[in-house]
């Protein structure tokens, strides 16, 4: 069935509950890159250093990582709708409070609460959309993939448009949009059946005892350090106005979405998952090295180009993580994300610190090394990861790639 078919179950004929959840998902994914264009403005407004402001990412993703052990536990007990509403309510409160911050310490703390809310929401949204969709899951998954890509691309743009007037406005804008999402889901989404089996807090950790899943998580940990060096540290290197920085990261997000959803599956079909991942990681390493040592125009081009490699990596890592393990997919996803999001918390903190200890180039050298280490793990642990590369069904690949990246 063509998911764009306007007939029953097509993309354009989904219930209001599906559209409400997808719309809220766009805003949720905006929150990841929202602060990118305004990081220098926040530093100036709060008299903070680059390393202090980068803690906005560290606190956000540290809580997100820890929350991976909690989201399945919560949703399997209270249900999908209540978990979504709880996550949205936390985002509304803490995004709004972020805009009132009087110090960088307050802002970092509020971003941590925001991270918890976002983790609860995005880890549940796909299951809710698929469960509420009419006529099968194909159109619902496509809709969710579109929401993910649109949010990642538009987050920096929204941050730039509102942040040009004041760094506080993007936070207030996000709180308002998420409040609208809360109302739409409360009105249009019906409660769905709870899972037959309740998830324990330790199930994701136990799943990491599988060698293949642990290998994918460790490799993704190194890769995520590179990813979030680009996302959190590069705005200080570019040192552009919010509008220009927002445009750069909008283009970055568009490439990320296109290569994740369209290009990566075609490359995998032709060359195989492990070859695509290894090659993409090495190319990403070369890209960030050139970014760190090139002139300003080169840095802009390499920042945008990194979105293509990041998009490919996100998709392939997802399929590796979920295809290689015998654990239930939500549990394997949580364990995998529990490991990899710690790197997303570490990179924004260490990159500016490394610059303070050395010079502007070395953070990108470290990021290039971590990307190569990710490729080395894939090469060394090839046998443990081969099961996914050979046996993963295409229909599972599409659904799971959204699940893991969202989580």
Short mmCIF file of C-alpha atoms in Angstrom, two decimals:
data_model
loop_
_atom_site.label_atom_id
_atom_site.label_comp_id
_atom_site.label_asym_id
_atom_site.label_seq_id
_atom_site.Cartn_x
_atom_site.Cartn_y
_atom_site.Cartn_z
CA UNK A 1 0.00 0.00 0.00
CA UNK A 2 1.24 3.45 -0.91
CA UNK A 3 1.46 5.42 2.35
CA UNK A 4 0.63 8.59 0.45
CA UNK A 5 -2.61 7.11 -0.83
CA UNK A 6 -5.49 9.33 0.17
CA UNK A 7 -7.65 6.29 0.83
CA UNK A 8 -8.38 4.77 4.22
CA UNK A 9 -5.21 4.51 6.22
CA UNK A 10 -3.24 6.77 3.87
CA UNK A 11 -1.01 9.55 5.11
CA UNK A 12 -3.65 12.18 4.47
CA UNK A 13 -6.48 10.23 6.13
CA UNK A 14 -5.14 9.72 9.62
CA UNK A 15 -7.22 10.45 12.74
CA UNK A 16 -6.85 13.75 14.54
CA UNK A 17 -5.09 11.94 17.40
CA UNK A 18 -2.28 10.91 15.04
CA UNK A 19 -1.87 14.44 13.68
CA UNK A 20 -1.90 15.87 17.20
CA UNK A 21 0.85 13.52 18.37
CA UNK A 22 2.91 14.06 15.22
CA UNK A 23 2.63 17.83 15.56
CA UNK A 24 3.79 17.70 19.17
CA UNK A 25 6.65 15.45 18.03
CA UNK A 26 7.89 18.13 15.63
CA UNK A 27 8.14 20.60 18.51
CA UNK A 28 9.76 18.01 20.77
CA UNK A 29 12.52 17.39 18.24
CA UNK A 30 12.95 21.12 17.77
CA UNK A 31 14.12 21.27 21.37
CA UNK A 32 17.33 19.38 20.56
CA UNK A 33 18.80 22.05 18.28
CA UNK A 34 16.78 25.03 19.48
CA UNK A 35 19.59 26.59 21.50
CA UNK A 36 22.27 26.16 18.82
CA UNK A 37 21.97 29.60 17.16
CA UNK A 38 21.61 31.44 20.49
CA UNK A 39 24.45 29.86 22.47
CA UNK A 40 26.72 32.90 21.99
CA UNK A 41 23.80 35.22 22.86
CA UNK A 42 23.08 33.24 26.04
CA UNK A 43 26.75 33.42 27.00
CA UNK A 44 26.73 37.17 26.50
CA UNK A 45 23.39 37.72 28.25
CA UNK A 46 24.31 35.70 31.32
CA UNK A 47 28.02 36.64 31.40
CA UNK A 48 28.96 32.98 31.01
CA UNK A 49 31.80 31.17 29.26
CA UNK A 50 31.37 28.80 26.33
CA UNK A 51 32.00 25.80 28.60
CA UNK A 52 29.34 26.98 31.06
CA UNK A 53 26.73 27.54 28.35
CA UNK A 54 27.51 24.18 26.73
CA UNK A 55 26.24 22.59 29.93
CA UNK A 56 22.76 23.27 28.52
CA UNK A 57 23.34 20.23 26.34
CA UNK A 58 25.14 18.27 29.05
CA UNK A 59 22.34 18.53 31.59
CA UNK A 60 19.69 17.89 28.94
CA UNK A 61 21.26 14.70 27.59
CA UNK A 62 22.54 13.41 30.92
CA UNK A 63 18.98 13.36 32.22
CA UNK A 64 17.79 11.95 28.89
CA UNK A 65 20.25 9.05 29.23
CA UNK A 66 19.19 8.23 32.76
CA UNK A 67 15.53 8.61 31.80
CA UNK A 68 15.91 5.75 29.31
CA UNK A 69 15.69 3.41 32.32
CA UNK A 70 12.49 5.10 33.42
CA UNK A 71 10.39 5.68 30.31
CA UNK A 72 9.45 2.04 29.69
CA UNK A 73 8.83 1.54 33.41
CA UNK A 74 6.40 4.50 33.44
CA UNK A 75 4.57 3.90 30.16
CA UNK A 76 4.02 0.18 30.87
CA UNK A 77 2.23 1.15 34.08
CA UNK A 78 0.28 4.34 33.35
CA UNK A 79 -0.25 3.96 29.60
CA UNK A 80 0.90 5.86 26.53
CA UNK A 81 -1.41 8.87 26.71
CA UNK A 82 -0.61 9.70 30.32
CA UNK A 83 3.11 9.29 29.65
CA UNK A 84 2.89 11.71 26.72
CA UNK A 85 0.96 14.25 28.76
CA UNK A 86 3.40 13.97 31.66
CA UNK A 87 6.34 14.53 29.31
CA UNK A 88 4.66 17.49 27.62
CA UNK A 89 3.72 19.07 30.95
CA UNK A 90 7.34 18.85 32.14
CA UNK A 91 8.59 20.44 28.91
CA UNK A 92 6.08 23.28 29.16
CA UNK A 93 7.07 24.03 32.75
CA UNK A 94 10.83 23.77 32.34
CA UNK A 95 11.03 25.43 28.91
CA UNK A 96 9.09 28.36 30.34
CA UNK A 97 11.30 28.48 33.41
CA UNK A 98 14.38 28.40 31.17
CA UNK A 99 13.29 31.70 29.66
CA UNK A 100 13.16 33.32 33.11
CA UNK A 101 16.67 32.22 34.15
CA UNK A 102 18.81 34.79 35.87
CA UNK A 103 22.02 32.76 35.78
CA UNK A 104 23.57 30.02 33.69
CA UNK A 105 23.24 27.65 36.65
CA UNK A 106 19.47 28.11 36.73
CA UNK A 107 19.23 27.62 32.98
CA UNK A 108 21.28 24.42 33.11
CA UNK A 109 19.02 23.07 35.85
CA UNK A 110 15.85 23.91 33.97
CA UNK A 111 17.22 22.25 30.82
CA UNK A 112 17.69 19.07 32.86
CA UNK A 113 13.99 19.03 33.73
CA UNK A 114 13.22 19.71 30.08
CA UNK A 115 15.33 16.68 29.13
CA UNK A 116 13.30 14.41 31.40
CA UNK A 117 10.04 15.61 29.87
CA UNK A 118 11.33 15.25 26.33
CA UNK A 119 12.59 11.71 27.03
CA UNK A 120 9.19 10.65 28.35
CA UNK A 121 7.46 12.14 25.32
CA UNK A 122 9.61 11.07 22.38
CA UNK A 123 10.20 7.54 23.69
CA UNK A 124 6.43 6.96 23.69
CA UNK A 125 5.23 8.98 20.70
CA UNK A 126 5.97 6.47 17.92
CA UNK A 127 4.16 3.62 19.67
CA UNK A 128 1.18 5.90 20.26
CA UNK A 129 1.09 7.09 16.64
CA UNK A 130 1.27 3.55 15.25
CA UNK A 131 -1.36 2.34 17.71
CA UNK A 132 -3.76 5.16 16.84
CA UNK A 133 -3.15 5.11 13.07
CA UNK A 134 -5.81 3.96 10.62
CA UNK A 135 -5.10 1.13 8.20
CA UNK A 136 -1.71 -0.14 9.28
CA UNK A 137 1.54 1.44 10.37
CA UNK A 138 3.26 2.42 7.09
CA UNK A 139 1.71 5.88 6.81
CA UNK A 140 2.05 6.48 10.56
CA UNK A 141 5.76 5.65 10.51
CA UNK A 142 6.30 7.91 7.51
CA UNK A 143 4.46 10.70 9.30
CA UNK A 144 6.63 10.25 12.39
CA UNK A 145 9.83 10.19 10.32
CA UNK A 146 8.73 13.44 8.70
CA UNK A 147 8.06 14.96 12.10
CA UNK A 148 11.52 13.94 13.28
CA UNK A 149 13.28 15.44 10.27
CA UNK A 150 11.18 18.60 10.29
CA UNK A 151 11.83 19.14 13.99
CA UNK A 152 15.59 18.64 13.72
CA UNK A 153 15.73 21.05 10.78
CA UNK A 154 13.39 23.71 12.16
CA UNK A 155 14.68 23.80 15.75
CA UNK A 156 17.71 25.96 14.88
CA UNK A 157 15.56 28.10 12.60
CA UNK A 158 13.02 28.80 15.35
CA UNK A 159 15.84 29.53 17.76
CA UNK A 160 17.28 32.04 15.30
CA UNK A 161 14.01 33.81 14.48
CA UNK A 162 12.97 34.29 18.10
CA UNK A 163 16.47 34.55 19.51
CA UNK A 164 17.40 37.50 17.34
CA UNK A 165 15.24 39.68 19.61
CA UNK A 166 16.17 37.98 22.88
CA UNK A 167 17.74 34.66 23.82
CA UNK A 168 14.79 34.12 26.18
CA UNK A 169 12.09 34.08 23.49
CA UNK A 170 12.87 30.63 21.97
CA UNK A 171 12.25 29.06 25.37
CA UNK A 172 8.92 30.84 25.79
CA UNK A 173 7.99 29.95 22.21
CA UNK A 174 8.68 26.27 22.80
CA UNK A 175 6.67 26.27 26.01
CA UNK A 176 3.72 27.80 24.17
CA UNK A 177 3.86 25.32 21.28
CA UNK A 178 4.15 22.36 23.63
CA UNK A 179 1.19 23.65 25.63
CA UNK A 180 -0.83 23.60 22.41
CA UNK A 181 0.39 20.05 21.81
CA UNK A 182 -0.65 19.08 25.34
CA UNK A 183 -4.20 20.35 24.74
CA UNK A 184 -4.48 18.62 21.36
CA UNK A 185 -3.35 15.26 22.73
CA UNK A 186 -5.58 15.61 25.80
CA UNK A 187 -8.61 16.26 23.57
CA UNK A 188 -7.99 14.05 20.52
CA UNK A 189 -5.98 11.05 21.72
CA UNK A 190 -7.76 8.10 23.30
CA UNK A 191 -5.96 6.02 25.90
CA UNK A 192 -4.42 2.88 24.45
CA UNK A 193 -4.10 -0.56 26.06
CA UNK A 194 -1.19 -0.98 28.46
CA UNK A 195 1.51 -3.55 27.56
CA UNK A 196 0.86 -7.09 28.76
CA UNK A 197 4.23 -7.17 30.52
CA UNK A 198 5.51 -4.38 32.74
CA UNK A 199 9.07 -3.21 32.14
CA UNK A 200 11.45 -3.09 35.10
CA UNK A 201 14.08 -0.40 35.64
CA UNK A 202 16.91 -2.90 35.14
CA UNK A 203 15.64 -4.60 31.96
CA UNK A 204 17.52 -2.19 29.63
CA UNK A 205 20.77 -2.72 31.56
CA UNK A 206 20.35 -6.51 31.45
CA UNK A 207 19.84 -6.30 27.69
CA UNK A 208 23.35 -4.85 27.35
CA UNK A 209 24.71 -8.25 28.40
CA UNK A 210 24.22 -9.25 24.75
CA UNK A 211 27.56 -8.83 22.98
CA UNK A 212 26.11 -7.47 19.76
CA UNK A 213 23.96 -4.86 21.46
CA UNK A 214 26.83 -3.81 23.73
CA UNK A 215 29.11 -3.45 20.68
CA UNK A 216 26.58 -1.27 18.87
CA UNK A 217 26.10 0.87 21.99
CA UNK A 218 29.84 1.37 22.56
CA UNK A 219 30.46 2.28 18.93
CA UNK A 220 27.50 4.67 19.02
CA UNK A 221 28.90 6.21 22.21
CA UNK A 222 32.07 7.23 20.36
CA UNK A 223 30.07 8.44 17.38
CA UNK A 224 27.73 10.51 19.52
CA UNK A 225 30.71 12.35 21.02
CA UNK A 226 31.58 13.48 17.49
CA UNK A 227 27.96 14.29 16.66
CA UNK A 228 27.46 16.54 19.66
CA UNK A 229 30.82 18.22 19.35
CA UNK A 230 29.52 19.48 16.01
CA UNK A 231 26.10 20.38 17.39
CA UNK A 232 27.11 22.06 20.66
CA UNK A 233 30.62 23.44 20.07
CA UNK A 234 30.58 24.57 16.44
CA UNK A 235 28.26 27.58 17.05
CA UNK A 236 31.03 29.18 19.12
CA UNK A 237 33.55 28.52 16.35
CA UNK A 238 31.30 29.98 13.65
CA UNK A 239 30.51 32.99 15.87
CA UNK A 240 27.65 34.15 13.65
CA UNK A 241 24.46 36.10 14.27
CA UNK A 242 21.45 34.01 15.34
CA UNK A 243 19.92 34.34 11.85
CA UNK A 244 23.03 33.13 10.03
CA UNK A 245 23.76 30.38 12.53
CA UNK A 246 20.13 29.27 12.34
CA UNK A 247 20.34 29.09 8.55
CA UNK A 248 23.50 26.97 8.74
CA UNK A 249 21.97 24.48 11.14
CA UNK A 250 18.68 24.47 9.23
CA UNK A 251 20.60 23.32 6.15
CA UNK A 252 22.44 20.82 8.38
CA UNK A 253 19.10 19.48 9.64
CA UNK A 254 17.68 19.16 6.13
CA UNK A 255 20.66 17.05 5.05
CA UNK A 256 20.34 14.98 8.22
CA UNK A 257 16.68 14.24 7.51
CA UNK A 258 17.15 13.46 3.81
CA UNK A 259 20.14 11.17 4.32
CA UNK A 260 18.54 9.43 7.30
CA UNK A 261 15.20 8.67 5.66
CA UNK A 262 16.00 8.42 1.95
CA UNK A 263 19.72 7.94 1.26
CA UNK A 264 20.84 5.59 4.06
CA UNK A 265 18.41 2.73 3.23
CA UNK A 266 19.50 2.80 -0.41
CA UNK A 267 23.18 2.72 0.50
CA UNK A 268 22.57 -0.17 2.89
CA UNK A 269 20.74 -2.15 0.23
CA UNK A 270 23.63 -1.72 -2.17
CA UNK A 271 26.70 -1.99 0.09
CA UNK A 272 25.51 -3.50 3.38
CA UNK A 273 25.02 -1.90 6.79
CA UNK A 274 28.52 -2.38 8.21
CA UNK A 275 30.37 -1.06 5.16
CA UNK A 276 28.08 1.97 4.99
CA UNK A 277 28.51 2.71 8.68
CA UNK A 278 32.29 2.30 8.67
CA UNK A 279 32.69 4.46 5.59
CA UNK A 280 30.36 7.15 6.90
CA UNK A 281 32.19 7.33 10.23
CA UNK A 282 35.55 7.75 8.51
CA UNK A 283 34.13 10.46 6.23
CA UNK A 284 32.64 12.21 9.27
CA UNK A 285 36.06 12.13 10.95
CA UNK A 286 37.65 13.75 7.89
CA UNK A 287 34.87 16.33 7.74
CA UNK A 288 35.29 17.49 11.35
CA UNK A 289 39.08 17.67 10.93
CA UNK A 290 38.66 19.99 7.96
CA UNK A 291 36.03 21.92 9.92
CA UNK A 292 38.49 22.49 12.75
CA UNK A 293 41.43 23.57 10.60
CA UNK A 294 39.70 25.33 7.70
CA UNK A 295 38.81 29.00 7.32
CA UNK A 296 35.37 30.35 8.23
CA UNK A 297 33.71 29.55 4.90
CA UNK A 298 35.12 26.02 5.01
CA UNK A 299 33.84 25.57 8.55
CA UNK A 300 30.34 26.56 7.44
CA UNK A 301 30.38 24.11 4.52
CA UNK A 302 31.74 21.26 6.67
CA UNK A 303 29.16 21.91 9.40
CA UNK A 304 26.34 21.60 6.87
CA UNK A 305 27.93 18.57 5.19
CA UNK A 306 28.27 16.74 8.52
CA UNK A 307 24.47 16.50 8.58
CA UNK A 308 24.63 14.00 5.71
CA UNK A 309 27.01 11.66 7.52
CA UNK A 310 25.14 12.04 10.80
CA UNK A 311 21.87 11.18 9.07
CA UNK A 312 23.33 7.98 7.60
CA UNK A 313 24.91 6.99 10.91
CA UNK A 314 21.72 7.53 12.90
CA UNK A 315 19.75 5.17 10.69
CA UNK A 316 22.35 2.40 10.49
CA UNK A 317 23.17 2.46 14.20
CA UNK A 318 19.50 2.11 14.98
CA UNK A 319 19.10 -0.98 12.87
CA UNK A 320 22.26 -2.51 14.29
CA UNK A 321 21.09 -1.90 17.85
CA UNK A 322 17.65 -3.43 17.44
CA UNK A 323 18.38 -6.11 14.87
CA UNK A 324 21.21 -7.76 16.74
CA UNK A 325 19.56 -8.32 20.11
CA UNK A 326 17.00 -10.91 21.21
CA UNK A 327 15.57 -8.52 23.81
CA UNK A 328 12.19 -6.87 23.14
CA UNK A 329 12.77 -3.87 20.93
CA UNK A 330 11.70 -1.19 23.43
CA UNK A 331 14.03 -2.72 26.02
CA UNK A 332 16.97 -3.03 23.60
CA UNK A 333 16.34 0.54 22.46
CA UNK A 334 16.40 1.83 26.04
CA UNK A 335 19.64 0.00 26.87
CA UNK A 336 21.33 1.22 23.70
CA UNK A 337 20.26 4.81 24.29
CA UNK A 338 21.23 4.66 27.95
CA UNK A 339 24.84 4.20 26.81
CA UNK A 340 25.02 6.47 23.79
CA UNK A 341 23.34 9.54 25.29
CA UNK A 342 26.09 9.78 27.91
CA UNK A 343 28.42 10.82 25.09
CA UNK A 344 25.90 13.48 24.07
CA UNK A 345 26.18 14.80 27.61
CA UNK A 346 30.00 14.58 27.68
CA UNK A 347 30.90 16.25 24.37
CA UNK A 348 29.33 19.67 25.05
CA UNK A 349 31.21 19.84 28.36
CA UNK A 350 34.62 18.58 27.25
CA UNK A 351 34.90 20.27 23.84
CA UNK A 352 35.11 23.86 25.20
CA UNK A 353 37.23 22.67 28.12
CA UNK A 354 39.71 21.10 25.71
CA UNK A 355 39.82 24.38 23.80
CA UNK A 356 40.61 26.23 27.05
CA UNK A 357 43.40 23.76 27.84
CA UNK A 358 44.86 23.68 24.30
CA UNK A 359 43.56 25.61 21.29
CA UNK A 360 40.56 25.83 18.96
CA UNK A 361 41.64 22.95 16.74
CA UNK A 362 42.11 20.15 19.26
CA UNK A 363 38.39 19.61 20.15
CA UNK A 364 37.83 18.69 16.50
CA UNK A 365 40.87 16.41 16.49
CA UNK A 366 39.37 14.59 19.48
CA UNK A 367 36.00 14.41 17.70
CA UNK A 368 37.67 12.94 14.61
CA UNK A 369 39.43 10.33 16.76
CA UNK A 370 36.17 9.28 18.44
CA UNK A 371 34.49 8.85 15.05
CA UNK A 372 37.34 6.61 13.94
CA UNK A 373 37.11 4.66 17.22
CA UNK A 374 33.44 4.06 16.45
CA UNK A 375 34.46 2.61 13.08
CA UNK A 376 37.15 0.47 14.73
CA UNK A 377 34.60 -1.06 17.11
CA UNK A 378 32.36 -1.91 14.15
CA UNK A 379 35.30 -3.54 12.34
CA UNK A 380 36.59 -5.48 15.35
CA UNK A 381 33.14 -6.63 16.46
CA UNK A 382 31.94 -7.35 12.94
CA UNK A 383 30.91 -10.93 13.70
CA UNK A 384 28.82 -9.86 16.68
CA UNK A 385 27.05 -7.31 14.47
CA UNK A 386 26.70 -9.46 11.34
CA UNK A 387 23.36 -10.95 12.33
CA UNK A 388 21.64 -7.59 11.93
CA UNK A 389 23.46 -6.75 8.73
CA UNK A 390 22.36 -10.00 7.08
CA UNK A 391 18.95 -10.70 8.57
CA UNK A 392 17.24 -7.38 9.32
CA UNK A 393 13.95 -7.11 7.47
CA UNK A 394 13.42 -3.82 5.58
CA UNK A 395 10.04 -3.23 7.22
CA UNK A 396 11.61 -3.52 10.65
CA UNK A 397 14.45 -1.23 9.66
CA UNK A 398 12.17 1.69 8.93
CA UNK A 399 10.16 1.41 12.11
CA UNK A 400 13.10 0.82 14.42
CA UNK A 401 15.25 3.57 12.96
CA UNK A 402 12.66 6.06 14.10
CA UNK A 403 12.26 4.40 17.50
CA UNK A 404 15.91 4.42 18.48
CA UNK A 405 16.73 7.87 17.17
CA UNK A 406 13.73 9.30 18.94
CA UNK A 407 14.61 7.54 22.16
#
